[in-house]
Every structure is written in structure tokens, then in C-alpha cells.
Amino acid sequence: MGAELLFILFALTPIAVGAGLLGTGDAETPDEFGADPARADAADISDLIPDLPEDTLPLPGGGGDDVVVGTDADESAFTDRGADSVSAGGGADYIRAGGDADTVAGEAGDDVLFGEAGADLLLGGEGDDTLVGGADADSLEGGEGADVLFATDAGAEDDAADTLDGGAGNDLLFFGPADIATGGAGADAFVAAGAATVTDFDSTEDMLVVRYTGEEAPEIAAQTVTATGVELRLSDGTVITLDGLTEPVDASRIAFLEDMAL
């Protein structure tokens, strides 16, 4: 199972560098949308998001505290300022929240949810979802399905403590310093960039992938069994905490990945 998880990891890594879900190389809203991207028409959105169905419906969302409820169609929403609440409904939805603390629920379907700035709550629901937190302390819950969770957007600086929960299914979780990651049921891959905590690492089916910078990968310096789990100490001083374990993790369950690869 370890080899299969690593294959999934490397197959999905282009997403992490802004695979250009908006057709751009960064995390910013394209200028074409103007001051209120939520009011872009369906044709504009279809041009900027690859593989978006022609019948995708734009969901309204303005500069205040909005409540947006979608349908079972494939929809997209770009909310602006304000603490927004979006329930996308069924279908493969694309939701990009604006600043402030937003709540976004993808519900059924294979959804793509961006939190952007603010302490956001992203709920994937059923389906194989992709959730991207952004700045500030976000909570990401994949729900049922094979989900991909990113604590922050590619290239963004985020020192806040994020919480990730993959839920049921074989999930892929990317996170960094001070973050807390839970895989849930299934064979999960945890991709850690810095000192963080994994709450439910299963040493029989999960994989821990350590992202590093520099020419040489760090080495496993020690694994210390504590009253609450295992502390994995690397040669560069990074400590990753694996809660709930009672014995060290076999080295075959730990891999290293140079950060520039993401």
C-alpha cells in the first residue's frame, strides 16, 4: 500500500503549485473579474477554469455577509468580502471564498473549495474533493471520498494553526508547522512541511512524507515513545508528533520529498 500511496502523491503534486485552476500561476483572482468577481458571467468563468462544464451556473455572492445555496448542477461561486456561508449542493462545484471567516460546504460531488484569507471552515462532503485553506487558522474536513487537503495555498505564507480531517477514504493531506492532521478511515498520506501533529497515524497502511528544502534530505534522528504517542525527530531539528502510537514507525512508512518538487 505504501507504493500505491506514493504514486498517488506524485501524481497529484502539480495541484500544489497552483496547477492553474483559474488558468493563472498564482492564488489571486484574475483581473478580468473586476471588483466583484462573484458577478462574472458563466462565459467568463468557463474561459478561466479548465474543464468546467458549459452549463456551469455562477452562484451570486457580494461584498457583505452572504448566504449562498446551490443546486444539484455543476456550479461555481466567487464570494467577496464578508463572512460568507456557501452550500453548493450536488454536482462538481468550484467555490472560491474571499476574505474573512467563511463557511463553505461542497456537499455531494467532486468539489474544489478555496478558503483564501480568514479563518475558514471548508466541508467537502461526499465525493473526491480538493480543499485549500489559505491564510489564517482554517478547518478543512474532506468527508467521505478520496480527498486532497491543503492547509494553505501554493506559495502563500501561513503560520496559523490549521486543522485537517480527511474523513473516510484514502486521503492526501498537505500541512505545515503547528498544523494538526487527521486522516480518518482509509489509507492516508500525510505530507508534512515542518513540525506538526498527526492524530491517527496507522503504521500498517498510512504514509508520512516529509517535505524539506536544501540539497540533502534530513534523516530520522530518533523516535521517542511518550505517554501520548511517538515523537519523530529529524536531523534538522524538526519534530513531528504522531499521537496514539505505542511504538516507533517502521522506516518504510516514512519518505522524504524535496520541497521544490511541489
Tab-separated table of C-alpha atoms in Angstrom:
chain	number	residue	atom	x	y	z
A	1	MET	CA	0.000	0.000	0.000
A	2	GLY	CA	2.926	2.365	0.636
A	3	ALA	CA	3.970	2.318	-3.020
A	4	GLU	CA	0.396	2.973	-4.126
A	5	LEU	CA	0.105	5.975	-1.825
A	6	LEU	CA	3.357	7.442	-3.074
A	7	PHE	CA	2.161	7.001	-6.657
A	8	ILE	CA	-0.975	8.940	-5.775
A	9	LEU	CA	1.135	11.606	-4.086
A	10	PHE	CA	3.416	12.226	-7.042
A	11	ALA	CA	0.500	12.068	-9.467
A	12	LEU	CA	-1.249	14.859	-7.590
A	13	THR	CA	1.674	17.158	-6.791
A	14	PRO	CA	1.012	19.548	-9.738
A	15	ILE	CA	-2.070	20.722	-7.861
A	16	ALA	CA	0.161	22.083	-5.118
A	17	VAL	CA	1.907	24.632	-7.300
A	18	GLY	CA	-1.298	26.170	-8.494
A	19	ALA	CA	-1.990	23.760	-11.249
A	20	GLY	CA	-3.755	26.811	-12.533
A	21	LEU	CA	-7.320	26.025	-11.584
A	22	LEU	CA	-8.003	29.600	-12.633
A	23	GLY	CA	-5.656	29.490	-15.569
A	24	THR	CA	-3.029	31.529	-13.685
A	25	GLY	CA	0.141	30.642	-11.830
A	26	ASP	CA	-0.773	32.288	-8.544
A	27	ALA	CA	-3.536	32.342	-5.997
A	28	GLU	CA	-5.018	35.686	-6.957
A	29	THR	CA	-8.388	36.328	-8.546
A	30	PRO	CA	-7.849	37.264	-12.218
A	31	ASP	CA	-8.192	40.952	-13.041
A	32	GLU	CA	-10.773	40.101	-15.682
A	33	PHE	CA	-13.369	39.638	-12.950
A	34	GLY	CA	-13.075	43.261	-11.827
A	35	ALA	CA	-14.021	44.469	-8.367
A	36	ASP	CA	-16.799	41.929	-7.923
A	37	PRO	CA	-15.737	38.529	-9.272
A	38	ALA	CA	-18.939	36.952	-7.982
A	39	ARG	CA	-20.847	38.696	-10.744
A	40	ALA	CA	-18.756	37.416	-13.631
A	41	ASP	CA	-20.969	35.702	-16.171
A	42	ALA	CA	-20.849	31.988	-16.920
A	43	ALA	CA	-18.888	32.501	-20.147
A	44	ASP	CA	-16.067	34.347	-18.344
A	45	ILE	CA	-15.800	31.653	-15.699
A	46	SER	CA	-15.832	28.867	-18.276
A	47	ASP	CA	-12.937	30.517	-20.115
A	48	LEU	CA	-10.792	30.746	-16.987
A	49	ILE	CA	-11.388	27.354	-15.379
A	50	PRO	CA	-10.256	24.333	-17.408
A	51	ASP	CA	-12.739	21.517	-17.918
A	52	LEU	CA	-15.612	23.464	-16.396
A	53	PRO	CA	-18.896	22.209	-17.904
A	54	GLU	CA	-20.579	24.615	-20.297
A	55	ASP	CA	-23.748	24.543	-18.222
A	56	THR	CA	-21.979	25.579	-15.023
A	57	LEU	CA	-24.027	28.122	-13.113
A	58	PRO	CA	-22.374	31.064	-11.325
A	59	LEU	CA	-23.604	31.496	-7.752
A	60	PRO	CA	-24.101	35.083	-6.533
A	61	GLY	CA	-22.099	36.476	-3.650
A	62	GLY	CA	-21.230	40.078	-2.959
A	63	GLY	CA	-19.334	42.259	-0.532
A	64	GLY	CA	-21.409	41.605	2.586
A	65	ASP	CA	-22.116	38.583	4.766
A	66	ASP	CA	-23.761	36.362	2.174
A	67	VAL	CA	-25.646	33.069	2.373
A	68	VAL	CA	-25.475	31.179	-0.925
A	69	VAL	CA	-27.289	27.897	-1.578
A	70	GLY	CA	-26.608	25.947	-4.761
A	71	THR	CA	-28.465	23.241	-6.651
A	72	ASP	CA	-27.565	19.807	-7.993
A	73	ALA	CA	-25.944	21.331	-11.097
A	74	ASP	CA	-22.198	21.900	-11.541
A	75	GLU	CA	-21.717	25.390	-10.141
A	76	SER	CA	-19.063	27.985	-9.371
A	77	ALA	CA	-19.003	30.789	-6.823
A	78	PHE	CA	-16.558	33.614	-6.160
A	79	THR	CA	-17.502	35.419	-2.953
A	80	ASP	CA	-16.051	38.757	-1.926
A	81	ARG	CA	-15.639	40.497	1.432
A	82	GLY	CA	-17.693	39.439	4.408
A	83	ALA	CA	-18.221	36.262	6.395
A	84	ASP	CA	-19.977	34.162	3.773
A	85	SER	CA	-21.793	30.840	4.025
A	86	VAL	CA	-21.952	28.721	0.876
A	87	SER	CA	-23.761	25.391	0.483
A	88	ALA	CA	-23.029	24.183	-3.025
A	89	GLY	CA	-25.448	21.269	-3.230
A	90	GLY	CA	-24.878	18.316	-5.548
A	91	GLY	CA	-22.650	18.400	-8.599
A	92	ALA	CA	-18.965	19.105	-9.165
A	93	ASP	CA	-18.675	22.598	-7.707
A	94	TYR	CA	-15.888	25.208	-7.687
A	95	ILE	CA	-16.087	27.629	-4.775
A	96	ARG	CA	-13.555	30.359	-4.059
A	97	ALA	CA	-14.313	32.285	-0.881
A	98	GLY	CA	-12.993	35.788	-0.272
A	99	GLY	CA	-11.572	37.404	2.847
A	100	ASP	CA	-12.988	36.990	6.346
A	101	ALA	CA	-14.189	33.826	8.056
A	102	ASP	CA	-16.197	31.830	5.524
A	103	THR	CA	-18.053	28.529	5.755
A	104	VAL	CA	-18.109	26.559	2.511
A	105	ALA	CA	-19.854	23.183	2.133
A	106	GLY	CA	-19.316	21.320	-1.117
A	107	GLU	CA	-21.843	18.617	-0.215
A	108	ALA	CA	-22.262	15.807	-2.790
A	109	GLY	CA	-20.000	15.737	-5.847
A	110	ASP	CA	-16.291	16.162	-6.579
A	111	ASP	CA	-15.788	19.726	-5.377
A	112	VAL	CA	-12.909	22.233	-5.352
A	113	LEU	CA	-13.057	24.651	-2.413
A	114	PHE	CA	-10.693	27.565	-1.694
A	115	GLY	CA	-10.827	29.380	1.645
A	116	GLU	CA	-8.481	32.299	0.845
A	117	ALA	CA	-7.877	34.743	3.731
A	118	GLY	CA	-9.737	34.431	7.012
A	119	ALA	CA	-10.328	31.575	9.440
A	120	ASP	CA	-12.438	29.412	7.151
A	121	LEU	CA	-14.367	26.170	7.546
A	122	LEU	CA	-14.300	24.028	4.386
A	123	LEU	CA	-16.506	20.941	4.234
A	124	GLY	CA	-16.042	18.647	1.261
A	125	GLY	CA	-18.936	16.284	1.914
A	126	GLU	CA	-19.417	13.223	-0.265
A	127	GLY	CA	-17.187	12.845	-3.299
A	128	ASP	CA	-13.497	13.183	-4.121
A	129	ASP	CA	-12.878	16.770	-3.074
A	130	THR	CA	-9.958	19.212	-3.131
A	131	LEU	CA	-9.846	21.696	-0.247
A	132	VAL	CA	-7.354	24.574	0.005
A	133	GLY	CA	-7.284	26.641	3.179
A	134	GLY	CA	-5.289	29.832	2.689
A	135	ALA	CA	-4.072	32.306	5.290
A	136	ASP	CA	-5.185	32.200	8.944
A	137	ALA	CA	-6.338	29.249	11.044
A	138	ASP	CA	-8.569	27.118	8.830
A	139	SER	CA	-10.505	23.906	9.420
A	140	LEU	CA	-10.733	21.500	6.492
A	141	GLU	CA	-12.940	18.402	6.536
A	142	GLY	CA	-12.854	16.199	3.471
A	143	GLY	CA	-15.771	13.948	4.352
A	144	GLU	CA	-16.410	10.701	2.523
A	145	GLY	CA	-14.273	10.023	-0.543
A	146	ALA	CA	-10.643	10.225	-1.663
A	147	ASP	CA	-9.902	13.838	-0.788
A	148	VAL	CA	-6.892	16.142	-1.161
A	149	LEU	CA	-6.474	18.756	1.568
A	150	PHE	CA	-4.007	21.664	1.528
A	151	ALA	CA	-3.607	23.709	4.706
A	152	THR	CA	-2.575	26.726	2.636
A	153	ASP	CA	-2.478	27.828	-0.988
A	154	ALA	CA	0.669	27.295	-3.043
A	155	GLY	CA	3.335	29.858	-2.289
A	156	ALA	CA	1.313	31.521	0.487
A	157	GLU	CA	2.759	32.274	3.911
A	158	ASP	CA	0.673	30.800	6.717
A	159	ASP	CA	1.947	30.475	10.280
A	160	ALA	CA	-1.515	29.866	11.731
A	161	ALA	CA	-2.505	26.510	13.185
A	162	ASP	CA	-4.782	24.716	10.724
A	163	THR	CA	-6.851	21.608	11.378
A	164	LEU	CA	-7.269	18.992	8.641
A	165	ASP	CA	-9.530	15.941	8.731
A	166	GLY	CA	-9.627	13.724	5.669
A	167	GLY	CA	-12.631	11.675	6.769
A	168	ALA	CA	-13.459	8.293	5.275
A	169	GLY	CA	-11.459	7.295	2.207
A	170	ASN	CA	-7.831	7.254	1.068
A	171	ASP	CA	-6.865	10.892	1.550
A	172	LEU	CA	-3.848	13.087	0.830
A	173	LEU	CA	-3.141	15.823	3.374
A	174	PHE	CA	-0.591	18.657	2.938
A	175	PHE	CA	0.194	20.702	6.033
A	176	GLY	CA	2.910	22.665	7.800
A	177	PRO	CA	4.178	23.970	11.133
A	178	ALA	CA	1.703	23.950	14.035
A	179	ASP	CA	-0.982	22.205	11.975
A	180	ILE	CA	-2.969	19.211	13.195
A	181	ALA	CA	-3.870	16.496	10.682
A	182	THR	CA	-6.290	13.583	10.982
A	183	GLY	CA	-6.603	11.104	8.150
A	184	GLY	CA	-9.747	9.290	9.205
A	185	ALA	CA	-10.670	5.834	7.946
A	186	GLY	CA	-8.659	4.583	4.978
A	187	ALA	CA	-5.037	4.505	3.842
A	188	ASP	CA	-3.877	8.111	4.026
A	189	ALA	CA	-0.723	10.004	3.039
A	190	PHE	CA	0.388	12.815	5.347
A	191	VAL	CA	2.703	15.359	3.706
A	192	ALA	CA	4.312	17.458	6.436
A	193	ALA	CA	6.430	20.580	5.922
A	194	GLY	CA	7.666	21.338	9.416
A	195	ALA	CA	6.794	20.499	12.992
A	196	ALA	CA	3.187	19.328	13.090
A	197	THR	CA	0.907	16.733	14.659
A	198	VAL	CA	-0.816	13.700	13.138
A	199	THR	CA	-3.570	12.408	15.391
A	200	ASP	CA	-4.329	8.981	13.917
A	201	PHE	CA	-1.323	7.656	12.004
A	202	ASP	CA	-1.840	3.968	11.199
A	203	SER	CA	1.566	2.366	10.780
A	204	THR	CA	0.039	-0.562	8.878
A	205	GLU	CA	-1.424	1.456	5.989
A	206	ASP	CA	-0.632	5.195	6.209
A	207	MET	CA	2.429	7.017	4.850
A	208	LEU	CA	4.280	10.019	6.255
A	209	VAL	CA	6.009	12.153	3.620
A	210	VAL	CA	8.362	14.843	4.935
A	211	ARG	CA	8.899	17.874	2.715
A	212	TYR	CA	12.307	19.511	3.041
A	213	THR	CA	14.363	22.300	1.490
A	214	GLY	CA	18.020	22.097	0.563
A	215	GLU	CA	20.167	19.678	-1.357
A	216	GLU	CA	20.089	16.829	1.148
A	217	ALA	CA	17.139	15.185	2.813
A	218	PRO	CA	17.155	15.071	6.609
A	219	GLU	CA	17.483	11.756	8.358
A	220	ILE	CA	15.476	10.165	11.124
A	221	ALA	CA	17.479	11.050	14.225
A	222	ALA	CA	15.237	9.409	16.818
A	223	GLN	CA	11.757	8.166	17.580
A	224	THR	CA	10.715	8.661	21.176
A	225	VAL	CA	7.690	6.905	22.646
A	226	THR	CA	5.880	9.224	25.058
A	227	ALA	CA	2.740	8.940	27.146
A	228	THR	CA	0.658	10.260	24.237
A	229	GLY	CA	2.380	8.859	21.156
A	230	VAL	CA	5.638	8.970	19.216
A	231	GLU	CA	7.842	11.993	18.618
A	232	LEU	CA	9.696	11.669	15.336
A	233	ARG	CA	12.825	13.815	15.463
A	234	LEU	CA	14.710	14.607	12.258
A	235	SER	CA	18.361	15.516	11.869
A	236	ASP	CA	17.416	19.117	11.012
A	237	GLY	CA	15.669	19.505	14.377
A	238	THR	CA	12.106	19.152	13.118
A	239	VAL	CA	9.808	17.166	15.407
A	240	ILE	CA	6.637	15.585	14.034
A	241	THR	CA	4.265	14.216	16.658
A	242	LEU	CA	2.306	11.045	15.921
A	243	ASP	CA	-0.403	10.784	18.550
A	244	GLY	CA	-1.716	7.452	19.776
A	245	LEU	CA	1.201	5.252	18.724
A	246	THR	CA	2.865	2.963	21.235
A	247	GLU	CA	5.948	2.013	19.234
A	248	PRO	CA	8.239	3.618	16.628
A	249	VAL	CA	7.148	3.753	12.986
A	250	ASP	CA	8.875	1.448	10.530
A	251	ALA	CA	11.162	3.417	8.223
A	252	SER	CA	9.338	2.017	5.189
A	253	ARG	CA	6.348	4.169	6.206
A	254	ILE	CA	8.367	7.396	6.049
A	255	ALA	CA	9.521	9.117	2.852
A	256	PHE	CA	11.232	12.424	2.051
A	257	LEU	CA	10.340	14.830	-0.740
A	258	GLU	CA	12.325	17.900	-1.759
A	259	ASP	CA	10.131	20.966	-1.377
A	260	MET	CA	10.864	22.323	-4.856
A	261	ALA	CA	9.086	19.248	-6.285
A	262	LEU	CA	5.806	20.694	-5.034
